[in-house]
Short mmCIF file of C-alpha atoms (C1' of nucleotides) in Angstrom, two decimals:
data_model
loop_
_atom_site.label_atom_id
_atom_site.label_comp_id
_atom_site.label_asym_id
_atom_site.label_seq_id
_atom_site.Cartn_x
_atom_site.Cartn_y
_atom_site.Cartn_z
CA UNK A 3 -13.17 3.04 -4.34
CA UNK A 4 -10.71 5.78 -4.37
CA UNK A 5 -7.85 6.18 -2.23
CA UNK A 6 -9.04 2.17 -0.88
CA UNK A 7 -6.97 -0.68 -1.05
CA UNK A 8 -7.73 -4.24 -0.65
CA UNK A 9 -4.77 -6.09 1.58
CA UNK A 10 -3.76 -9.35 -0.47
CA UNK A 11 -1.54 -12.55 0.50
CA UNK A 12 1.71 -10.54 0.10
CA UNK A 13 0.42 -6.83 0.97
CA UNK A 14 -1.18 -8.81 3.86
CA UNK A 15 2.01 -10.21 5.04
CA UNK A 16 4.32 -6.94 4.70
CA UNK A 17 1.03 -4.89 6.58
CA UNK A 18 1.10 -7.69 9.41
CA UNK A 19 5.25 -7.48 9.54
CA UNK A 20 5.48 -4.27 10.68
CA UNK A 21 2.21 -4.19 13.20
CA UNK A 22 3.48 -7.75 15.03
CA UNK A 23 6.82 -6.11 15.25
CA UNK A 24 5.98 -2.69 16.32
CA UNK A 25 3.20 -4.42 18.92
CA UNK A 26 5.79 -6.90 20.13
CA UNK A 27 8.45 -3.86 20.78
CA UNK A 28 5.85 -1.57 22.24
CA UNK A 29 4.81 -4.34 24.80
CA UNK A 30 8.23 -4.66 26.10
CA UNK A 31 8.46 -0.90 26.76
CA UNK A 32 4.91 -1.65 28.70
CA UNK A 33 2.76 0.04 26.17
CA UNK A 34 -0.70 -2.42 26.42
CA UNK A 35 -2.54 -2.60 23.00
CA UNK A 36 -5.69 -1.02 23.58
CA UNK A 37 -8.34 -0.57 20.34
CA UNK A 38 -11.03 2.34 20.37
CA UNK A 39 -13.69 2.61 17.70
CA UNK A 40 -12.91 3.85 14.69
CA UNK A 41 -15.84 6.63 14.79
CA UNK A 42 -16.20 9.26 17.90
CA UNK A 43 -18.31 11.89 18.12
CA UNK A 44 -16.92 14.49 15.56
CA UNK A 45 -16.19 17.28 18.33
CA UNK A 46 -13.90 14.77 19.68
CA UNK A 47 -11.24 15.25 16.58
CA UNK A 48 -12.66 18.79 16.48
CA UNK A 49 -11.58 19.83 19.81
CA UNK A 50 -8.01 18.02 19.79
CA UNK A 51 -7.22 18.56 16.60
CA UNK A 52 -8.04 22.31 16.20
CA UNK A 53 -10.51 23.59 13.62
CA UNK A 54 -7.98 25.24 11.33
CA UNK A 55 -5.83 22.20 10.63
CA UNK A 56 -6.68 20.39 7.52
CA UNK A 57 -7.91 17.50 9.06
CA UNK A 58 -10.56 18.94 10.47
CA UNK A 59 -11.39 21.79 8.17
CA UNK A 60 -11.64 19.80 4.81
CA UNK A 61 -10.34 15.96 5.63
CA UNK A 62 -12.88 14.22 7.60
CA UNK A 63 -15.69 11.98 6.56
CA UNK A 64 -18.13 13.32 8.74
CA UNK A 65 -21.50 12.12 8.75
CA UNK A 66 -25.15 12.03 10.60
CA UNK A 67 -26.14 8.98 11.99
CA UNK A 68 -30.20 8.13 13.12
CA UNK A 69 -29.91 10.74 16.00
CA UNK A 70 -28.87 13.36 14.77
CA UNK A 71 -25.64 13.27 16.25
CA UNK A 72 -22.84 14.26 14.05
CA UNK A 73 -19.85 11.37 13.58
CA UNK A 74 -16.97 11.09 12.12
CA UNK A 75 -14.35 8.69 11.00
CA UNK A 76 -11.44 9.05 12.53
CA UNK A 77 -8.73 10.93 11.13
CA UNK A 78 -5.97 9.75 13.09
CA UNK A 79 -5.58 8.14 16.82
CA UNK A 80 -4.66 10.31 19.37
CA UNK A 81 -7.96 11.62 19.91
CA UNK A 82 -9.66 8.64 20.41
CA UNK A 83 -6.83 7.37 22.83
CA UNK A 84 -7.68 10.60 24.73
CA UNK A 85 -11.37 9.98 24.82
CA UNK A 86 -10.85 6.53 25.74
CA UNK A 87 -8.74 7.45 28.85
CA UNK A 88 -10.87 10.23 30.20
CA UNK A 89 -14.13 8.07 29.82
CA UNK A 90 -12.91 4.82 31.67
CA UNK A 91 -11.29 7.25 34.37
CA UNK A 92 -7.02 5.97 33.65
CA UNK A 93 -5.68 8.88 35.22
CA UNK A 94 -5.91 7.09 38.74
CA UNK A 95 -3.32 5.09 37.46
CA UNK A 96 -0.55 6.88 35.90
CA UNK A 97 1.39 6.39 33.64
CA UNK A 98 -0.90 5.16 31.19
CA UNK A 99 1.12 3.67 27.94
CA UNK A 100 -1.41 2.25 25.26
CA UNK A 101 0.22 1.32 21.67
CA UNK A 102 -2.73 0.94 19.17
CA UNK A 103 -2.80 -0.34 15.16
CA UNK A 104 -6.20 0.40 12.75
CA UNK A 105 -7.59 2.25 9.66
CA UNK A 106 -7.70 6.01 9.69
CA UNK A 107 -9.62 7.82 7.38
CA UNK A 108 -9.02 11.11 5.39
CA UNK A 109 -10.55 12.72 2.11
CA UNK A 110 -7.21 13.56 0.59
CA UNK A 111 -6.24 13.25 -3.35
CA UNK A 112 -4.93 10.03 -3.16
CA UNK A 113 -1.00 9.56 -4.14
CA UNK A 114 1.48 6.42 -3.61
CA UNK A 115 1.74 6.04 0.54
CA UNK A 116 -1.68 8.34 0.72
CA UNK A 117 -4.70 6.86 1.03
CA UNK A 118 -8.19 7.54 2.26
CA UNK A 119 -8.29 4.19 4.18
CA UNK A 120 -4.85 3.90 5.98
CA UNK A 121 -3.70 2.14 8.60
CA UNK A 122 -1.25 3.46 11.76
CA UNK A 123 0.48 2.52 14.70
CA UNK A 124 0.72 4.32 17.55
CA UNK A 125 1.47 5.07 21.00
CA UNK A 126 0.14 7.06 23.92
CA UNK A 127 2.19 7.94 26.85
CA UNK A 128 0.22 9.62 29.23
CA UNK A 129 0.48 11.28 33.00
CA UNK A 130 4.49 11.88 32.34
CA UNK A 131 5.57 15.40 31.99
CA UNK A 132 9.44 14.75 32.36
CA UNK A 133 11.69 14.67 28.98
CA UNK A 134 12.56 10.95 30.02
CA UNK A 135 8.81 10.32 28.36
CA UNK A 136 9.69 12.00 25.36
CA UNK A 137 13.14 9.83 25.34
CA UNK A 138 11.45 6.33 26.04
CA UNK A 139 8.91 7.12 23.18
CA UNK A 140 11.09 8.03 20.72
CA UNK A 141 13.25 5.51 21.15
CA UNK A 142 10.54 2.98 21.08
CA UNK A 143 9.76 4.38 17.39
CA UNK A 144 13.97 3.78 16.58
CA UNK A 145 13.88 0.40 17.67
CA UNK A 146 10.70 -0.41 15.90
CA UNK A 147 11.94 1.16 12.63
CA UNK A 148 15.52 -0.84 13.82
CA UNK A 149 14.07 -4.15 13.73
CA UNK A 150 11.86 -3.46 11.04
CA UNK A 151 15.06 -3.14 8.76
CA UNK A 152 14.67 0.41 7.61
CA UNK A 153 16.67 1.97 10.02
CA UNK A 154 19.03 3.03 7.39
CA UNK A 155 16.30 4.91 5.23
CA UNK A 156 15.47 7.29 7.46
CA UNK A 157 16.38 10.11 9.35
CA UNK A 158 15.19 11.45 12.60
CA UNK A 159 14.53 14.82 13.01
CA UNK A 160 13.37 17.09 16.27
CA UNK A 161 12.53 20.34 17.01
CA UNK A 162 10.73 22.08 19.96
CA UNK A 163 7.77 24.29 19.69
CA UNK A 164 8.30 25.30 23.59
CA UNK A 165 5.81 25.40 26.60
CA UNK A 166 3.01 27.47 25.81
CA UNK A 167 4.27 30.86 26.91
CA UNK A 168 7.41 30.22 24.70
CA UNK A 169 5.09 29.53 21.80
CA UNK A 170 3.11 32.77 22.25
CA UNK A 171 5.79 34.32 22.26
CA UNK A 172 7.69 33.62 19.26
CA UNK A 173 4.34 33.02 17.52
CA UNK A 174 4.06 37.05 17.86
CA UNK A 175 6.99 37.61 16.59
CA UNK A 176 7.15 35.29 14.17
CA UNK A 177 3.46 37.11 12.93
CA UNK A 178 5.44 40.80 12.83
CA UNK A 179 8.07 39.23 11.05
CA UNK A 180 6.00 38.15 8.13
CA UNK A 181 3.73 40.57 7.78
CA UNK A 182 6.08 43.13 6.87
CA UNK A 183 7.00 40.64 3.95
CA UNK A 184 3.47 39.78 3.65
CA UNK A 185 3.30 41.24 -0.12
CA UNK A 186 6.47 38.27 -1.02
CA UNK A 187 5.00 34.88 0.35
CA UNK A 188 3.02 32.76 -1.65
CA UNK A 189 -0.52 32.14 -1.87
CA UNK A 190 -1.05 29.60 0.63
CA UNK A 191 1.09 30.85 3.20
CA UNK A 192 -0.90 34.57 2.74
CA UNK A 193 -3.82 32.36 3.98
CA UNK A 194 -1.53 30.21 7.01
CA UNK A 195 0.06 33.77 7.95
CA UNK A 196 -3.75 34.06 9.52
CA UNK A 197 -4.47 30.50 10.21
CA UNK A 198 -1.39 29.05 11.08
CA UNK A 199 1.87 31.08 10.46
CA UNK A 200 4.16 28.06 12.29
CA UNK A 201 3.53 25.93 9.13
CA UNK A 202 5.10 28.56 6.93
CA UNK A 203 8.15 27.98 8.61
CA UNK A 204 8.71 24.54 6.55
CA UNK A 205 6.90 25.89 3.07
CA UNK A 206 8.76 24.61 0.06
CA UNK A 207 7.93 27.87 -2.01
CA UNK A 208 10.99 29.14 -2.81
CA UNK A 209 10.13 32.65 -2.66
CA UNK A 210 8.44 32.00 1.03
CA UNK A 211 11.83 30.24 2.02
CA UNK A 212 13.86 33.47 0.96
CA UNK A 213 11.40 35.53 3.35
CA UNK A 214 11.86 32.72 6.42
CA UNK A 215 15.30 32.85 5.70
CA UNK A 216 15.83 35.94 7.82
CA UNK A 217 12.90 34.78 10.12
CA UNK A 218 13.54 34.86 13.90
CA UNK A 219 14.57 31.38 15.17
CA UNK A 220 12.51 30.08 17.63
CA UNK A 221 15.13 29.24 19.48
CA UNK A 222 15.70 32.65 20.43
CA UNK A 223 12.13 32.45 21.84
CA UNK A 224 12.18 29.96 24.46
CA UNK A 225 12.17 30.48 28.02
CA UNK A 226 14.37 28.69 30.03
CA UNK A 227 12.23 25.60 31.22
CA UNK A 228 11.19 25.00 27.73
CA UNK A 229 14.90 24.86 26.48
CA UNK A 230 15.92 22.97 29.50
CA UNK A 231 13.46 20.66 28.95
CA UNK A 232 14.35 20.16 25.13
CA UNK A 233 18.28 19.75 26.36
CA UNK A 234 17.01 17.03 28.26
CA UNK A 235 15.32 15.18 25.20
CA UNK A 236 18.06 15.72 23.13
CA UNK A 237 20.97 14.31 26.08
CA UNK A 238 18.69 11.09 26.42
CA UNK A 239 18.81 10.26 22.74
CA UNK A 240 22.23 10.45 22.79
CA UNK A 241 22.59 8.48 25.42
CA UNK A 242 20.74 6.28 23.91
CA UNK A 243 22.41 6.16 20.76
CA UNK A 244 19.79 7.37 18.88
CA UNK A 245 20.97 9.77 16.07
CA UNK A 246 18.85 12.84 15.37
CA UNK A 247 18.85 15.97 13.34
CA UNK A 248 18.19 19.47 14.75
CA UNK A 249 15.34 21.14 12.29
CA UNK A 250 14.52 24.57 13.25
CA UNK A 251 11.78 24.19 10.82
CA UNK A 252 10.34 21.36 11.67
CA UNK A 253 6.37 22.25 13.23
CA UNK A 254 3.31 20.42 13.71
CA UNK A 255 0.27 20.49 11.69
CA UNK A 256 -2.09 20.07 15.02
CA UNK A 257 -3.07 22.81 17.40
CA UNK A 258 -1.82 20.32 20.77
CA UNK A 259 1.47 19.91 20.11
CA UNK A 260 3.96 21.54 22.38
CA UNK A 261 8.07 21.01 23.24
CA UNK A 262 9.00 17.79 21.45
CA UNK A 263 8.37 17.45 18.08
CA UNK A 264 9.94 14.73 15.83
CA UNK A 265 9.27 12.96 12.92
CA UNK A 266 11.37 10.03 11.04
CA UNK A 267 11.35 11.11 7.29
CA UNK A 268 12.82 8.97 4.47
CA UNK A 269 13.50 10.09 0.74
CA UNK A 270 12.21 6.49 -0.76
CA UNK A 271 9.03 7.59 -0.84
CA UNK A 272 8.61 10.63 -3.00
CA UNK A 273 7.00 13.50 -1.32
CA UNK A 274 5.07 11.10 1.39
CA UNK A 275 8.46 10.58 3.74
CA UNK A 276 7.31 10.76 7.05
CA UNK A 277 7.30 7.43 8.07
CA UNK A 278 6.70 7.84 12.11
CA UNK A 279 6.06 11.03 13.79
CA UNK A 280 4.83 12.71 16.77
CA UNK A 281 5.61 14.91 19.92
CA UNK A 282 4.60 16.32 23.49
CA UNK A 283 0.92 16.91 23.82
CA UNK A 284 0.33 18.37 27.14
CA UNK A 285 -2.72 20.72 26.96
CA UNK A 286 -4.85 18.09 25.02
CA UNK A 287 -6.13 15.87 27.70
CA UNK A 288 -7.73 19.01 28.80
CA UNK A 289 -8.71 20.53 26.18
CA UNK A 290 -10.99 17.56 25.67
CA UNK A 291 -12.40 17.75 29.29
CA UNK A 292 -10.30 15.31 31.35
CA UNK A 293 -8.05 16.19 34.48
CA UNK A 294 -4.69 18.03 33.16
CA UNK A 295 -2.41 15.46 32.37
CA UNK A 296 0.46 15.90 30.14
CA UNK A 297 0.88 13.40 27.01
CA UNK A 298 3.87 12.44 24.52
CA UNK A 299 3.39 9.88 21.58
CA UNK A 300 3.37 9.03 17.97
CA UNK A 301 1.66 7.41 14.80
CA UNK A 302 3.18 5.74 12.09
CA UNK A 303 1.86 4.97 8.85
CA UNK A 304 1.88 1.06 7.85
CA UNK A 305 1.74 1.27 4.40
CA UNK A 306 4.87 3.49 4.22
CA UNK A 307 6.49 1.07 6.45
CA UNK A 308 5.21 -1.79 4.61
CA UNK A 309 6.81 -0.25 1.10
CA UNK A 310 10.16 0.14 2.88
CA UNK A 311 10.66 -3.41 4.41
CA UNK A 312 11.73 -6.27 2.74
CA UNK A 313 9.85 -8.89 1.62
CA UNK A 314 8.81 -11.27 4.53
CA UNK A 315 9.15 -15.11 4.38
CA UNK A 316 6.10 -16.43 2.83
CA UNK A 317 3.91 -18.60 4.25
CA UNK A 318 5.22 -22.19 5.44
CA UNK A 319 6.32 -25.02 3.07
CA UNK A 320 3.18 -27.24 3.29
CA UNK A 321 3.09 -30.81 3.05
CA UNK A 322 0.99 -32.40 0.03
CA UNK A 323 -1.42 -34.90 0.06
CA UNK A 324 -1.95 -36.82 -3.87
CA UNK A 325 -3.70 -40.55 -4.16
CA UNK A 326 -1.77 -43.02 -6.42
CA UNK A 327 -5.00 -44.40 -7.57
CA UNK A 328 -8.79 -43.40 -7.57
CA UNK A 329 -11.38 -43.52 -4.95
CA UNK A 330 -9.03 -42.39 -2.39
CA UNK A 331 -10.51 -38.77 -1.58
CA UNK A 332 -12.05 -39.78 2.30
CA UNK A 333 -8.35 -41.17 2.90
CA UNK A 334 -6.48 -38.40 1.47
CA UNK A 335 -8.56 -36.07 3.86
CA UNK A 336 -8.16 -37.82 6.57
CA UNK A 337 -4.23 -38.11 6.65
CA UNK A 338 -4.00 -34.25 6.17
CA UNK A 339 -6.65 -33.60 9.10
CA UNK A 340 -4.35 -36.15 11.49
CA UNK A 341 -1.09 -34.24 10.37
CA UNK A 342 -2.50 -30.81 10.48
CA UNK A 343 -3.87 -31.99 14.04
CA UNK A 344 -0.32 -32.93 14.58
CA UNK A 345 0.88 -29.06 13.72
CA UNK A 346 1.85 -29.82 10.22
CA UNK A 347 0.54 -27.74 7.21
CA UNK A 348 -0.74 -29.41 4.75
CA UNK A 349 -2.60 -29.37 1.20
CA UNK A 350 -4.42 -31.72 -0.57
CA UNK A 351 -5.69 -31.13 -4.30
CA UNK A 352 -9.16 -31.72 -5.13
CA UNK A 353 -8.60 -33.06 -8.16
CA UNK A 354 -6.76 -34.50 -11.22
CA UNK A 355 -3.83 -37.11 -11.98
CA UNK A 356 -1.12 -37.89 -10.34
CA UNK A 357 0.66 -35.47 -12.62
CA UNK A 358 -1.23 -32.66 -12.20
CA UNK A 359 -1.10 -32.65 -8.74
CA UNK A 360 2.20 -33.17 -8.20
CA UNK A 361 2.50 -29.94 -10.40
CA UNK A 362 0.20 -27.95 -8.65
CA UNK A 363 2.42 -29.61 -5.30
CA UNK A 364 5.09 -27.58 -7.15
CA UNK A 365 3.11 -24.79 -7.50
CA UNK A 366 2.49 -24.49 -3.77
CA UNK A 367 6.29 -24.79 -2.97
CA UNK A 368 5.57 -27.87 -1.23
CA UNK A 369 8.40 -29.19 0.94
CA UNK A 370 7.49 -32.95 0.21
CA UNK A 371 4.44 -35.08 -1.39
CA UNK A 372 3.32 -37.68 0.64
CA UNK A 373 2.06 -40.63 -2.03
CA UNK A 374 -1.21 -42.84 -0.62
CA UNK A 375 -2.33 -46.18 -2.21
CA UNK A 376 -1.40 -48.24 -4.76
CA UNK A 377 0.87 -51.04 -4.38
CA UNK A 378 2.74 -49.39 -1.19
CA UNK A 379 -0.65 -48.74 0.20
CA UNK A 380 -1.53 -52.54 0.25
CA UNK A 381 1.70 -52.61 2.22
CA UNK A 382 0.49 -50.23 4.76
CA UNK A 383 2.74 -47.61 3.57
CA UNK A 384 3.03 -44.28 1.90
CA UNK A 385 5.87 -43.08 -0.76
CA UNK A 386 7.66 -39.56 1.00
CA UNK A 387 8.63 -37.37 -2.07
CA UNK A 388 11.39 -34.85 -1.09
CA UNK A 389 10.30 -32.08 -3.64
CA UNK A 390 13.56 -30.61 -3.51
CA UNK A 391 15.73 -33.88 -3.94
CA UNK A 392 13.25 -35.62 -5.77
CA UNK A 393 14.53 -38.29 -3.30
CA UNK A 394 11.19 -41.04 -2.71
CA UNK A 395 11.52 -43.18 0.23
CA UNK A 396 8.44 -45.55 1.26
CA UNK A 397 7.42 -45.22 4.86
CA UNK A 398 5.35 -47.40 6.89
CA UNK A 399 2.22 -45.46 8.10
CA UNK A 400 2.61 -46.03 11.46
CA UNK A 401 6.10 -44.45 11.26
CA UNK A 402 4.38 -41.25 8.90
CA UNK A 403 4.62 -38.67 11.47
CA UNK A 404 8.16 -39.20 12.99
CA UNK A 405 9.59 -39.27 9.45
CA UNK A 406 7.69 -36.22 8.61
CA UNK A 407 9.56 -34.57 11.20
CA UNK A 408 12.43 -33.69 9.13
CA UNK A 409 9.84 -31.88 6.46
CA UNK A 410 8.09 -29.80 9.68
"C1'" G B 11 -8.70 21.21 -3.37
"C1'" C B 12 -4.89 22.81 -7.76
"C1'" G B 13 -1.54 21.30 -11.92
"C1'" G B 14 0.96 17.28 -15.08
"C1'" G B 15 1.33 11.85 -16.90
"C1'" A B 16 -1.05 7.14 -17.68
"C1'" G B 17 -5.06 3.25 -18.37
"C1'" U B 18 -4.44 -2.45 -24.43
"C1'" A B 19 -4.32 -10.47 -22.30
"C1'" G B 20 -3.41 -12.66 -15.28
"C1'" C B 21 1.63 -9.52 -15.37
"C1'" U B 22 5.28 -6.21 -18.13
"C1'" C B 23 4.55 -3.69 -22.43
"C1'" A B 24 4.35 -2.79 -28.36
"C1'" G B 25 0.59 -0.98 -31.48
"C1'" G B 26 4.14 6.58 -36.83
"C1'" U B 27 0.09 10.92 -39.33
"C1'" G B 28 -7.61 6.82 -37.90
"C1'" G B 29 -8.15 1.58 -42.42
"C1'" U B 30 -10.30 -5.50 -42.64
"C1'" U B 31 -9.80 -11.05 -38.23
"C1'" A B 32 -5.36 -6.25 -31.94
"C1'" G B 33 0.44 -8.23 -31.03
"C1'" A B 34 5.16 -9.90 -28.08
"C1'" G B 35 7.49 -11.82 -23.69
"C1'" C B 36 6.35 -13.97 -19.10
"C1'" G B 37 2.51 -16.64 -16.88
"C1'" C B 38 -1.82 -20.01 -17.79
"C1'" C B 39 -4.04 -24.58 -20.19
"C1'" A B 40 -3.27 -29.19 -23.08
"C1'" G B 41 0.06 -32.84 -25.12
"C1'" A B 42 5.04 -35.30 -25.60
"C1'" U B 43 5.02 -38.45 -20.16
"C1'" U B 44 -2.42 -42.73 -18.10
"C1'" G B 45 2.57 -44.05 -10.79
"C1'" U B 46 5.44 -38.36 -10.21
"C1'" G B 47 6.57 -31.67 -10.14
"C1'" G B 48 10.77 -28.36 -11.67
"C1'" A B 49 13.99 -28.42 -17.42
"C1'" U B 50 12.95 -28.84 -22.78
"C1'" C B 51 9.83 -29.27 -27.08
"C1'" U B 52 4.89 -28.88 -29.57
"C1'" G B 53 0.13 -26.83 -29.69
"C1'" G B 54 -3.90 -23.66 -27.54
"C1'" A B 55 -6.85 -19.79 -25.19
"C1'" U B 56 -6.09 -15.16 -23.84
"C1'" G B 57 -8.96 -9.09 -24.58
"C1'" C B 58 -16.54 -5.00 -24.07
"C1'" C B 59 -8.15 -1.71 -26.01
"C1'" G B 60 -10.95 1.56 -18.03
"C1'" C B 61 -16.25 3.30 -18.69
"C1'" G B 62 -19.87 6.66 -21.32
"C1'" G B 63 -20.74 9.89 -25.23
"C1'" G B 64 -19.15 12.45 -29.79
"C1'" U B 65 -16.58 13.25 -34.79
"C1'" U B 66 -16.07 9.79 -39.05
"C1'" C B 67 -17.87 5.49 -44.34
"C1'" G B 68 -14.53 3.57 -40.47
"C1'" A B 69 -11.84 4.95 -33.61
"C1'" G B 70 -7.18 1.07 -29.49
"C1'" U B 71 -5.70 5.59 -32.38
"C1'" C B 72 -9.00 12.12 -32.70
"C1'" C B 73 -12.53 15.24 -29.24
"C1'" C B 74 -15.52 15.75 -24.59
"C1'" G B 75 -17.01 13.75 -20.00
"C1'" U B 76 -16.18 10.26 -16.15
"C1'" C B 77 -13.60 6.63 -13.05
"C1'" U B 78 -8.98 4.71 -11.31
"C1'" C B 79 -3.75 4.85 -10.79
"C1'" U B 80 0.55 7.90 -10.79
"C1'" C B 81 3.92 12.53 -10.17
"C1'" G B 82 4.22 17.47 -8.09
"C1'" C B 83 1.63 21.24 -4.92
"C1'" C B 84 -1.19 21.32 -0.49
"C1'" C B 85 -1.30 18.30 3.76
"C1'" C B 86 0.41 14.53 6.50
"C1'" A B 87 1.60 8.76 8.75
#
RNA sequence: GCGGGAGUAGCUCAGGUGGUUAGAGCGCCAGAUUGUGGAUCUGGAUGCCGCGGGUUCGAGUCCCGUCUCUCGCCCCA
């Protein structure tokens, strides 16, 4: 199916990389993996979201089910996170910190690191409205990215769209602004100047850029909590060590973002570079009927992140079972189950010579063959092939497993 | 959703202006080596030429449709 891809042994690995690692990080910060279901009622993304983003207005894969009710697929996470904690009643105990990892789904023209089926990580910080929250989450996202080993691909990037009062405010002027140049921008941003004139701030129209060029900065817009409150942010990082780019330009595509906004971007991937972004979501635990509570998080995309890592060790050097003679199948099983039992890993062919096995051993990378029967057998031993050294020793059954130790 | 490129063996690709049995390298299989893998040598099989339709005496090659991938736009992770 379009924009669907099927996870195999070494896409598998790489997509299982980055969620152990980003899960094992998150944990330390005290973000809990939580998991929510992958449909919600479609208002739920409609009311967080807001119904002029793209998501919603053309991106979902909505659908009736036997009721009537109207479902949808989710787009992305936070929603459901949202849901989640209003339902089961978390704001007694705040902060809540949830780091979650699933498919998302989105009709979108596929393109490399785009795809309807995708999977993200994420995480929720909820119930803490000081810029500390904003700090320990993006720093989480650094040191994920850090250990993940593509640190040096990206580049962090922050902006802040203000408390809502600074936002009106510069929205308005930003609208006044453009509509006097309304006759120069492009197409699409005619149609955002009414739906979303923020996003025309980071068109890549050239003739749109020369009109935001002499755009007011929405700096000049913020009231003096809002600015405080991004000074904050930006002091933490720094603290922190974590290096970041001031991008005027830089908005959100979703109606519930507010002060922090961030995103990690990298040029490896062609036009897809944002590898892990987010950003202060105070109004949206509201908005979708819960008790105020202010919110800060972020999603990252696995596949990106799985095309930027290295390639992962592969799976473990098994051991390999091969008979010297015939008849020897029940025997060769039951070695391998008594060494897997004893933590080793371990493969036995199903058929063939001697010399076909030992090639498919090769095959398999085995770290050593382990020879039964023939004339060692009626010793009550087994020849230990070293499939490195080619080095053959002959080892008393009894003595298997200790000498195996060395192959582990 | 809009615009460009591509689809030939398991993989990477070659197949001027249509012309019999569609090729290479790598990989795969078999043998040289019936108690031993990797290296070498010898031999072998690769295939609805993405799918459907059309033009033609004849289509991998030209035309239309369709599917998938890919690049850019849009959007975003």
């Amino acid at each position: 199916m379009r924009g669907t891809h099927d996870l195999l042994a070494d896409a598998m690995r790489r997509h299982r990389k980055v969620e152990e690692t980003a899960a094992t990080l998150a944990a330390r910060s005290g973000f809990a993996e939580i998991a929510t279901p992958i449909f919600e009622f479609t208002e739920v993304f409609g009311r967080s979201l807001g119904d002029t983003s793209d998501i919603v207005s053309k991106e979902m894969y909505t659908f009736a089910d036997k009721g009537g009710d109207s479902l949808t697929l989710r787009p992305e996470g936070t929603a459901g996170v949202v849901r989640a904690f209003i339902s089961g009643r978390l704001h007694q105990q705040l902060p809540f910190k949830g780091f979650y990892r699933g498919p998302m789904f989105r009709h979108e023209r596929p393109q490399k690191g785009r795809l309807r089926q995708f999977h993200q990580i994420g995480v929720e910080l909820l119930g803490a409205a000081e810029p500390l929250a904003d700090v320990e989450v993006i720093a989480l996202g650094y040191d994920i990215l850090t250990a993940l080993g593509v640190a040096d691909l990206v580049q962090l990037e922050i902006n802040t769209l203000g408390d809502g009062e600074s936002r009106d405010i510069y929205r308005q002027r930003l609208v006044d602004y453009l509509r006097g140049h309304s006759e120069r921008l492009s197409e699409d941003s005619q149609l955002r100047l009414e739906r979303n004139p923020l996003r025309i701030l980071d068109s890549k129209d050239p003739t749109d850029r020369a009109v935001i060029e002499g755009a007011p900065a929405m700096s000049a817009s913020l009231t003096d909590a809002a600015k405080q409150f991004f000074d904050r942010v930006c002091e933490g990082l720094t603290a922190l060590g974590v290096a970041f780019q001031l991008n005027e330009r830089l908005v959100r595509g979703l109606d519930y973002y507010c002060h922090t906004a961030f995103e990690f971007t990298t040029d490896a991937l062609g036009s897809q570079g944002a590898v892990l972004a987010g950003g202060r979501y105070d109004g949206l635990v509201a908005a979708l009927g819960g008790p105020a509570t202010p919110g800060v998080g972020w999603a990252a995309g696995v596949e990106r992140l799985a095309m930027l890592i290295a390639e992962p060790d592969g799976a473990k050097r098994p051991l390999v079972i091969a008979p010297l003679d015939d008849g020897r199948d029940v025997e060769v099983l039951t070695l391998a189950q008594r060494l897997r039992r004893a933590g080793f890993t371990v493969e036995v062919g199903f058929s063939g010579n001697l010399g076909k096995r030992m090639k498919r051993a090769n095959r398999l990378n085995a770290r050593a063959a382990i020879l039964i029967g023939g004339t060692e057998g009626s010793r009550g031993a087994a020849v230990v092939r070293d499939m490195e050294t080619g080095e053959q020793v002959e080892v008393p059954l009894d003595s298997l497993d200790s000498h195996l130790e060395r192959f582990r």
